[in-house]
Short mmCIF file of C-alpha atoms and ligand atoms in Angstrom, two decimals:
data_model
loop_
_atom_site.label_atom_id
_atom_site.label_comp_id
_atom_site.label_asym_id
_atom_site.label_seq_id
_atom_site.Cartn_x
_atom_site.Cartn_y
_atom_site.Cartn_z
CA UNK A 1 55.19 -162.17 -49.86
CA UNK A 2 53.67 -159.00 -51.29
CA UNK A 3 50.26 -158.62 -52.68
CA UNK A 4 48.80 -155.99 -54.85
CA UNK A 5 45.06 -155.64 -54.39
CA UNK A 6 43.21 -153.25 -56.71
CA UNK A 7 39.75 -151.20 -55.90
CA UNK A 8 39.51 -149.90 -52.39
CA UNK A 9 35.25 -150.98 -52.70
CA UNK A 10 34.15 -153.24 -49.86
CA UNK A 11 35.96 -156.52 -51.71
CA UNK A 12 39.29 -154.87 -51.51
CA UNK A 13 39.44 -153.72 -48.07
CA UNK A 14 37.58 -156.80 -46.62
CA UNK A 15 40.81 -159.08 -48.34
CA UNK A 16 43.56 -156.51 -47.19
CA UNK A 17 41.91 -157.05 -43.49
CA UNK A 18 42.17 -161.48 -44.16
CA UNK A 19 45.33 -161.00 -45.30
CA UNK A 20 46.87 -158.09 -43.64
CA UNK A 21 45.61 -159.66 -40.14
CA UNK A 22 47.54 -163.18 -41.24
CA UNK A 23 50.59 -161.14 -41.35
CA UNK A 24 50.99 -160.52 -45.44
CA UNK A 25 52.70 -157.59 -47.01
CA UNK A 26 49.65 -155.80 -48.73
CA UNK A 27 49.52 -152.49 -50.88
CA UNK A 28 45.95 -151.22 -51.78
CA UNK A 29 45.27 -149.08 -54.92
CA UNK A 30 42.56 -147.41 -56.49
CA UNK A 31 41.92 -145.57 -59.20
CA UNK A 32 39.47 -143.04 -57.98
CA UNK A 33 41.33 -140.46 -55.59
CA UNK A 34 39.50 -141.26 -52.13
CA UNK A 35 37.74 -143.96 -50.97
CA UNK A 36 34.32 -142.34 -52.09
CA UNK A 37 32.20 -142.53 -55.40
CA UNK A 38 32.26 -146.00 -55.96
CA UNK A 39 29.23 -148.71 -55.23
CA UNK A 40 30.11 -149.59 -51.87
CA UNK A 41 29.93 -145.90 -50.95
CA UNK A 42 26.23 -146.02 -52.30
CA UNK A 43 24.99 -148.86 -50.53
CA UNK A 44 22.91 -149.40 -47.86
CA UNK A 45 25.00 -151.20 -45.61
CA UNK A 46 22.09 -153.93 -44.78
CA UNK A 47 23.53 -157.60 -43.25
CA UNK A 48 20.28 -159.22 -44.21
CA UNK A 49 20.49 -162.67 -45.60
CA UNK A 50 17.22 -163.70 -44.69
CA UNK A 51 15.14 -161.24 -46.54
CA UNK A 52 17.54 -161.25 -49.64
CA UNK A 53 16.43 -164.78 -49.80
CA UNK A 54 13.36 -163.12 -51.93
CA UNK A 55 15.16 -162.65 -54.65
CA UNK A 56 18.38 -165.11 -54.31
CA UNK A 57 19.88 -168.14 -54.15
CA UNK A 58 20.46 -169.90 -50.54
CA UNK A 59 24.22 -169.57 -51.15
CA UNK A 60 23.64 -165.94 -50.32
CA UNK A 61 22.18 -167.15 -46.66
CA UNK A 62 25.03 -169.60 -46.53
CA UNK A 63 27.90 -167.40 -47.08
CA UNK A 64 26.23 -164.28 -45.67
CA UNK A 65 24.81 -165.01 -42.36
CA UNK A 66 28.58 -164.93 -40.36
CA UNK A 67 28.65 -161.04 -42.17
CA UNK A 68 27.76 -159.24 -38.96
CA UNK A 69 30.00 -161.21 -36.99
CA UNK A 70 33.07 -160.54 -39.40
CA UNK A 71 31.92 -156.43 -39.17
CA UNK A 72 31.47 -156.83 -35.56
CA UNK A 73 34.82 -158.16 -34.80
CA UNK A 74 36.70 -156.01 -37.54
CA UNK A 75 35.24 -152.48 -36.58
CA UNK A 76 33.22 -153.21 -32.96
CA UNK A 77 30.37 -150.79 -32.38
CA UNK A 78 29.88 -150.24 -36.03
CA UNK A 79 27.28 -153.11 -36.43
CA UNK A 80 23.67 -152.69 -35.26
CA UNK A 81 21.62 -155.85 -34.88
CA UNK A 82 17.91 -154.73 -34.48
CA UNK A 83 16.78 -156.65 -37.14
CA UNK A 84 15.11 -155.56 -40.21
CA UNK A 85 11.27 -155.24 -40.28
CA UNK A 86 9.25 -155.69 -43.29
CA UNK A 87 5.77 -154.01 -44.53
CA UNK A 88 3.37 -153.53 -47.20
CA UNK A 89 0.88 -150.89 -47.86
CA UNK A 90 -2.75 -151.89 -46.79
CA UNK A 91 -3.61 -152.32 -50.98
CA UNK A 92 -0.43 -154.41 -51.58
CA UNK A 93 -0.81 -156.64 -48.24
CA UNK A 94 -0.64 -159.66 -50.14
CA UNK A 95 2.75 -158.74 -51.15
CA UNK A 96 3.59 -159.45 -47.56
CA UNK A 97 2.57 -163.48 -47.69
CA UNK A 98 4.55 -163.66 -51.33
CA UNK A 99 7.48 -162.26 -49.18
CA UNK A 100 7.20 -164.69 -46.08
CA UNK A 101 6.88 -167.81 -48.70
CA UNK A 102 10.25 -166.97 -50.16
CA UNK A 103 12.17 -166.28 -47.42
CA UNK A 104 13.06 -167.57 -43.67
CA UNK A 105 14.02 -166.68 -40.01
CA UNK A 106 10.88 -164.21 -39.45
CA UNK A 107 8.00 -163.89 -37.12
CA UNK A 108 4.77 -162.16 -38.61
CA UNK A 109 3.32 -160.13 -36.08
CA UNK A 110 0.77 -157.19 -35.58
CA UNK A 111 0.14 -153.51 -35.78
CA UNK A 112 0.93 -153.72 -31.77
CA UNK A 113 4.26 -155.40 -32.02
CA UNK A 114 4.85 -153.03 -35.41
CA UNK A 115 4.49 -150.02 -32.48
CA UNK A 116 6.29 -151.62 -30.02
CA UNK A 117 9.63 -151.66 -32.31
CA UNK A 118 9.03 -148.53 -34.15
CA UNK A 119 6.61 -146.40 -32.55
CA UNK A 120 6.69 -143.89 -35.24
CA UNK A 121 4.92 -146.23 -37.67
CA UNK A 122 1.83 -146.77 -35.29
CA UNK A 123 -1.42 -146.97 -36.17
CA UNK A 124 0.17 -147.04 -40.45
CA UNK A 125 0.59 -150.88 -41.04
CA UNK A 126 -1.92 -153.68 -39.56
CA UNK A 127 0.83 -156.68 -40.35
CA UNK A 128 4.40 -156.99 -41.03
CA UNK A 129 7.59 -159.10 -41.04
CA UNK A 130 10.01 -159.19 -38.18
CA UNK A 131 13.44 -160.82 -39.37
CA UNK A 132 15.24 -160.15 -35.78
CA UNK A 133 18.50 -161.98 -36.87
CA UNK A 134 19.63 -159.17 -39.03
CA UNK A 135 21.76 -156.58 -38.90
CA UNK A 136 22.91 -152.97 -40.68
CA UNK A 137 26.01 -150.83 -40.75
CA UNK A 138 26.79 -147.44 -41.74
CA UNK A 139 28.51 -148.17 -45.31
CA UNK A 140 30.58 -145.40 -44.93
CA UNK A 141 31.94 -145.06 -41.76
CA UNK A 142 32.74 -148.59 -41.77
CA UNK A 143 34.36 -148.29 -45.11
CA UNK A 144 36.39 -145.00 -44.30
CA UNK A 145 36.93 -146.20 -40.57
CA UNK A 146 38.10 -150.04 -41.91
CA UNK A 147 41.03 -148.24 -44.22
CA UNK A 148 41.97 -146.37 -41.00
CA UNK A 149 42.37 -149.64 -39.43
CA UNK A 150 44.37 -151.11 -42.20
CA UNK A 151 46.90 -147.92 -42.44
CA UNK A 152 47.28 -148.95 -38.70
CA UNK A 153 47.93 -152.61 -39.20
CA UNK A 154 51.05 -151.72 -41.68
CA UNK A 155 48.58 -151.99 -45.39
CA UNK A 156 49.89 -149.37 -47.59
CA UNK A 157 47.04 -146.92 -49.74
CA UNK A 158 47.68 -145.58 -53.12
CA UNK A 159 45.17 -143.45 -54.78
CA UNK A 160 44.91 -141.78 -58.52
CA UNK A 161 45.43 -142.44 -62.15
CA UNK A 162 49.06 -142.80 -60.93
CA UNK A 163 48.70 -145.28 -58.55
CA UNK A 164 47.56 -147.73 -60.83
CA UNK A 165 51.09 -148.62 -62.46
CA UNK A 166 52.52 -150.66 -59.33
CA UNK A 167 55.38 -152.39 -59.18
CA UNK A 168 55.31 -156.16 -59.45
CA UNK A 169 53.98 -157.71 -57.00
CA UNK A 170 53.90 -161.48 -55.76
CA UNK A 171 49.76 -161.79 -56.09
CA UNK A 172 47.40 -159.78 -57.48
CA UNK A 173 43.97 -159.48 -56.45
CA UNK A 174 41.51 -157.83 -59.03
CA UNK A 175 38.64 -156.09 -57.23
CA UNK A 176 37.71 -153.52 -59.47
CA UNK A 177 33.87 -154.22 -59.63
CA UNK A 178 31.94 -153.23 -62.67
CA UNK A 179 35.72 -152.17 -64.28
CA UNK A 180 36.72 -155.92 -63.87
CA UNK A 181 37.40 -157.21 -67.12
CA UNK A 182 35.27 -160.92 -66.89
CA UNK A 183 33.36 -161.64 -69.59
CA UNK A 184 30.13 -162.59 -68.17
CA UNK A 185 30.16 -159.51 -65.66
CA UNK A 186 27.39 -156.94 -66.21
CA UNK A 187 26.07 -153.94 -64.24
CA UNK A 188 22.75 -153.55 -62.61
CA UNK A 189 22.16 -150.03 -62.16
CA UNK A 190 21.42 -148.53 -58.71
CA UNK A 191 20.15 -144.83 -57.47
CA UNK A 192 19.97 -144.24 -53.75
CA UNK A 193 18.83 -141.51 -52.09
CA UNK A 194 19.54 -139.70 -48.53
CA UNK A 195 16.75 -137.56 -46.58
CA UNK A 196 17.24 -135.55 -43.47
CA UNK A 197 14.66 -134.73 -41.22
CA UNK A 198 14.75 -134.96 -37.30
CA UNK A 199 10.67 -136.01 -37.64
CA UNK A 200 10.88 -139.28 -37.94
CA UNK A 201 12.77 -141.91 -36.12
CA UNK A 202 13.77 -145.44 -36.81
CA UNK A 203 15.70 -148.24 -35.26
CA UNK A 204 16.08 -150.72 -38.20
CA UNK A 205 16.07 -150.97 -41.79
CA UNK A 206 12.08 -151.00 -42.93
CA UNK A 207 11.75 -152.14 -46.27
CA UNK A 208 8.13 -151.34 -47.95
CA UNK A 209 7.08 -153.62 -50.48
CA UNK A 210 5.25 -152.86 -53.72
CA UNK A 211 4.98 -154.93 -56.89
CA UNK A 212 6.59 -152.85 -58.80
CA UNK A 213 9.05 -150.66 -56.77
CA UNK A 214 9.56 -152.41 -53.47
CA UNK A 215 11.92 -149.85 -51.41
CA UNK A 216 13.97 -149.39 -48.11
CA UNK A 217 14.57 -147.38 -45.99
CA UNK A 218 18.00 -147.62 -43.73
CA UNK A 219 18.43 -145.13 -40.53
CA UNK A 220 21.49 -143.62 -40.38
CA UNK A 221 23.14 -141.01 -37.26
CA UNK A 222 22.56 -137.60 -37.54
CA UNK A 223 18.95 -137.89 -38.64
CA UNK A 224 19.63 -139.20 -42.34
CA UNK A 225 17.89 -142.00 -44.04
CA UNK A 226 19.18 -143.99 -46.87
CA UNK A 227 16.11 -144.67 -49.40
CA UNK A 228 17.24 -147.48 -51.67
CA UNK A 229 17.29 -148.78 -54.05
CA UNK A 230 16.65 -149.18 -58.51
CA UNK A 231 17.50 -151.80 -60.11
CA UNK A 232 17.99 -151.17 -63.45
CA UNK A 233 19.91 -153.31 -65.89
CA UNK A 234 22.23 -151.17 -67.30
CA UNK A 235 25.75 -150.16 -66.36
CA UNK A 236 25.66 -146.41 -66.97
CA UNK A 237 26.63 -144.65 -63.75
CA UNK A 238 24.71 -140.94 -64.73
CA UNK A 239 22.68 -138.74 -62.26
CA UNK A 240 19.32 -140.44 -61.00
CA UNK A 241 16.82 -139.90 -63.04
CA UNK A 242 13.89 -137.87 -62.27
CA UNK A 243 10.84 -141.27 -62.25
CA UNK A 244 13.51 -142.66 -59.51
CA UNK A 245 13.27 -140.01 -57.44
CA UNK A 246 9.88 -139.64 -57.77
CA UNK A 247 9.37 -143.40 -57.02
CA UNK A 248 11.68 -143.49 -53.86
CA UNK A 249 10.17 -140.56 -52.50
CA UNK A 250 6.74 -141.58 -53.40
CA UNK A 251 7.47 -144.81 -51.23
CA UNK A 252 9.75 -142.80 -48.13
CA UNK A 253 6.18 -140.93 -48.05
CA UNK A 254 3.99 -143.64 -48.09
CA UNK A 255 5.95 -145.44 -44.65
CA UNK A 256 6.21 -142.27 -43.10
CA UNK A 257 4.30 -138.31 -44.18
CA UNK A 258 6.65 -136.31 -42.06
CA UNK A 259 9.26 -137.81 -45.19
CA UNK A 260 7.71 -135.50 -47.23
CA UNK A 261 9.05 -132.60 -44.85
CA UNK A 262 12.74 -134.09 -44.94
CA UNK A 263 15.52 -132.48 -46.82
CA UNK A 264 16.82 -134.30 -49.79
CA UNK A 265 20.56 -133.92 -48.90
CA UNK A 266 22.08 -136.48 -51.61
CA UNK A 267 21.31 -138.89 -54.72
CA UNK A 268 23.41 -140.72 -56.10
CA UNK A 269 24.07 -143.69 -58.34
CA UNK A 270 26.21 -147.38 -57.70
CA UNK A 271 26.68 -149.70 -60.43
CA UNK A 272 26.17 -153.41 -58.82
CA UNK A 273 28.67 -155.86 -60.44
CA UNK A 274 26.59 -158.95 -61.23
CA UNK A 275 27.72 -162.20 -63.14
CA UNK A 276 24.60 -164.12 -64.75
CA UNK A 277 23.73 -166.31 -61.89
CA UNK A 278 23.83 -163.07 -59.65
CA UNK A 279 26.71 -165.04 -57.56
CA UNK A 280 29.76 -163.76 -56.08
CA UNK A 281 32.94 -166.00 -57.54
CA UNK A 282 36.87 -165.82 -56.50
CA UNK A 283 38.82 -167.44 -59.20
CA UNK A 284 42.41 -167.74 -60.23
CA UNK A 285 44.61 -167.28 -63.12
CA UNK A 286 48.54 -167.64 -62.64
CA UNK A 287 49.07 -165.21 -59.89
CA UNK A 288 46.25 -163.30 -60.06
CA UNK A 289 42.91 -163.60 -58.35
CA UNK A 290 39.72 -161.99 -58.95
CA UNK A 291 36.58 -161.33 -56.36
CA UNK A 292 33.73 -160.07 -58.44
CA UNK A 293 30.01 -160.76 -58.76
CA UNK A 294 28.71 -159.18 -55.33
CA UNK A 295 26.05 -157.75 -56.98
CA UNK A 296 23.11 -156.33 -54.12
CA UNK A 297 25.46 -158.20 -51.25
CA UNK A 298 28.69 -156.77 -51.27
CA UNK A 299 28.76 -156.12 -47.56
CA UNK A 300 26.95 -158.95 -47.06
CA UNK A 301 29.28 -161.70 -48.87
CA UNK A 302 32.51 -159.47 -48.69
CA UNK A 303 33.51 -161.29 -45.58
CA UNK A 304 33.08 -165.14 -47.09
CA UNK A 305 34.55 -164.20 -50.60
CA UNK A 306 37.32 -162.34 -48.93
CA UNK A 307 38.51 -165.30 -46.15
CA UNK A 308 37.94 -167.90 -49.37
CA UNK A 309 40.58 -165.60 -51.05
CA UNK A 310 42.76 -165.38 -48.44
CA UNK A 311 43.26 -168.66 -47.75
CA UNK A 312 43.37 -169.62 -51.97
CA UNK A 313 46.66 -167.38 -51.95
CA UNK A 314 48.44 -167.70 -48.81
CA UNK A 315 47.28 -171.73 -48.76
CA UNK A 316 49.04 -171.46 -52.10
CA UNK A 317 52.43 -169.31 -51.40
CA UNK A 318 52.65 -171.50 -48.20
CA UNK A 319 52.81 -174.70 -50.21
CA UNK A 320 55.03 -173.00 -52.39
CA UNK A 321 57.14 -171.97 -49.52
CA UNK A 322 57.21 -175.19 -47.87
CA UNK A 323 58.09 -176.91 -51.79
CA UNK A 324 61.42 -174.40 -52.20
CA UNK A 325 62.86 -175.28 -48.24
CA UNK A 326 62.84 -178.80 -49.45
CA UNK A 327 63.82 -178.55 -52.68
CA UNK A 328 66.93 -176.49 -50.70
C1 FAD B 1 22.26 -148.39 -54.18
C2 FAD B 1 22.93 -149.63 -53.69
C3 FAD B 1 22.55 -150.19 -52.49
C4 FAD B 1 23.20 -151.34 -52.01
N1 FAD B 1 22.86 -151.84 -50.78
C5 FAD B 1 23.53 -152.89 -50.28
C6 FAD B 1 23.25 -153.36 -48.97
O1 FAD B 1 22.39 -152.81 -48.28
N2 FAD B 1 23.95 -154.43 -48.49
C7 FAD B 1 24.93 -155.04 -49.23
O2 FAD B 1 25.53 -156.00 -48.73
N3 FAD B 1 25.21 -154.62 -50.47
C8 FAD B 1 24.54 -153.56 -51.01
N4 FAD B 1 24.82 -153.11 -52.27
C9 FAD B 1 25.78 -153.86 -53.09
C10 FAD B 1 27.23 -153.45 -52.82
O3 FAD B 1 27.31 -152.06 -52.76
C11 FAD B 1 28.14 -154.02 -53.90
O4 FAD B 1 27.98 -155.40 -54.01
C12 FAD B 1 29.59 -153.72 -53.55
O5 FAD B 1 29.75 -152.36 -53.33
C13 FAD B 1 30.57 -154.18 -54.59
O6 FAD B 1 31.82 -153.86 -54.04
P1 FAD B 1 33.16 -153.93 -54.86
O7 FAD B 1 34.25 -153.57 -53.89
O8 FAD B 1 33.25 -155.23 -55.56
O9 FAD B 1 33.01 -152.78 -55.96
P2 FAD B 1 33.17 -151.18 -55.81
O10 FAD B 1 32.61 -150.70 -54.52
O11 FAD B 1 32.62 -150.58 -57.04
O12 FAD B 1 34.73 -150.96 -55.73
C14 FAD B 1 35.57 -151.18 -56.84
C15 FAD B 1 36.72 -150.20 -56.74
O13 FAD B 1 37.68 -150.51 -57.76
C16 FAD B 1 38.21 -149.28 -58.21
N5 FAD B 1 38.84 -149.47 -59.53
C17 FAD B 1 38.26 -149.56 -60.73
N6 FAD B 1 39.19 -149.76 -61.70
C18 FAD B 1 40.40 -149.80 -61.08
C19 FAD B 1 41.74 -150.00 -61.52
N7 FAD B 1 42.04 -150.20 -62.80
N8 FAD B 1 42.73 -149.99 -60.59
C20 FAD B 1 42.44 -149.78 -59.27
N9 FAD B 1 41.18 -149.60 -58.80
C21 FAD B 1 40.18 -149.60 -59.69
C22 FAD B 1 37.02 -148.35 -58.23
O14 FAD B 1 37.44 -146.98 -58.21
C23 FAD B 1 36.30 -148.76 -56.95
O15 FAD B 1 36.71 -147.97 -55.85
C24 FAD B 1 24.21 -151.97 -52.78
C25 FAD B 1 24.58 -151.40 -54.00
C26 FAD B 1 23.97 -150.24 -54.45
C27 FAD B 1 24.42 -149.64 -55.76
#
């Protein structure tokens, strides 16, 4: 059987790994001419499930909280599990409790504990948030390193304007993102941006919280930091504008001074593709099936949506399969 899958994001290449490593005949395209530029190149690459609960439905836990398993068994080493550690300016403290009543799987603990697993925030924040389940990847790497994989395991690439027109194909799996044509889907609008500075060190994602512009702050190799992240509702993908910058640096400052030091090597812009209940959804129609909707979690529920997928169309050609030998 051969299946088309279009948009190398983090929806396509997650399916191409269910299906390719259940033995089908898959050929990825995408539009753009590398796998770069899109909004699984701009995110941050967390696996946390528990804190999202703060701003999402349980189904996000649910489907989620295998995601560092699936990473960690696709690309091994890529996945760090240290947990992600939560914080809140002394003025905005109460933000903290607010935080803790909407979500699960923490511990609170104290400025000591906050030293013991970042000692470079010592002596800045009296209480935090330890959720010690979660994990983060390098977006990136795992995205670039996960098509390497694929070319290995026999999935053919296709990139360009050009590469769009494909043959036909047994299934086709849309996973285009914010160019999906759904109805319902709408973008959500948001600017990252990446500091360098050999200053400051840090183990796990921190994410600062503020009532109006709550932030994070993702450590990546070579002394980079991913400062995340708007969200804007809109789906226009232009430059970052100059209050975002000002409000993501204002907030890399506030966890740590020596950010103020740091070079700003890169902004950039990712347009989230969100349906109205901010869920992820796989549907079918004829022989084509569409994964859209991952919205903030897209390495987070890529794995679930992508094995759910999998099995809707090979479950399906098998039955077919099994329906033409006896009909022969
Ligand atoms: C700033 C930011 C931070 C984020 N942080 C996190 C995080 O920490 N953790 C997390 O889990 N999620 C995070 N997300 C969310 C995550 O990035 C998205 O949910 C995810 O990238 C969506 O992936 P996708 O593959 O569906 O879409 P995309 O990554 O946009 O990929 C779609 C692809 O389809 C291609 N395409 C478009 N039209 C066509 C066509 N006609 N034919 C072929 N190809 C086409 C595009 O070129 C693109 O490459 C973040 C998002 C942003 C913007």
């Amino acid at each position: 059987m051969k299946l088309l899958i279009r948009g190398a994001g983090v929806t396509g290449l997650t399916l191409a790994h269910e299906l390719a490593s259940r033995g089908a005949d898959v050929t990825v395209v995408d539009i753009k001419r590398q796998i770069a530029g899109n909004a699984s190149w701009q995110a941050g690459g967390m696996l946390a499930p528990w804190c999202e609960l703060e701003s999402a439905e349980d189904a996000v836990l649910t489907l989620g909280r295998g995601a560092a398993d699936w990473w960690d068994a696709a690309l091994p080493g890529h996945v760090m599990r240290n947990g992600t550690l939560v914080v809140a300016p002394a003025r905005d403290v109460a933000e903290l409790d607010r935080f803790g009543r909407r979500t699960s799987g923490y511990r609170a603990i104290d400025a000591e504990a906050i030293a013991a697993l970042e000692p470079d925030l010592e002596g800045s924040f009296t209480r935090a948030l330890f959720f010690a389940d979660e994990a983060h990847l390098d977006p990136r790497r795992a995205l670039l390193r996960l098509q390497q994989k694929l070319v290995g395991m026999g999935v053919r690439f296709e990139f360009g304007y050009g590469a769009v027109h494909q043959p036909s194909c047994d299934v086709e799996a849309d996973c285009t993102g914010i160019a999906g044509r759904q109805p319902e889907l709408r973008g959500v609008r948001g600017e990252m941006l990446i500091l360098k500075t050999s200053d400051v060190s840090l183990a796990r994602p921190v994410r600062l919280l503020h009532p109006r512009v709550p932030v994070y702050i993702v450590p990546r190799s070579g002394n980079l930091f991913m400062v995340g992240a708007t969200m804007i509702e809109s789906d226009a993908a232009g430059p970052i504008s100059a209050r975002s910058v000002l409000e993501l640096l204002n907030a890399a400052y506030a966890l740590h001074p020596a950010f103020g030091e740091a070079e700003l090597v890169e902004t950039g812009t990712g347009i989230r593709p969100a349906f109205t209940d901010n869920l992820p959804r796989v549907e079918r129609e004829g022989n084509t099936i569409r994964i859209n909707g991952l919205y903030r979690h897209g390495f987070l529920l890529a794995p679930a949506m992508a094995r759910q997928a999998a099995v809707m169309i090979l479950g399906t050609e098998m039955e077919k399969e099994r329906a033409d030998e006896a009909h022969h």
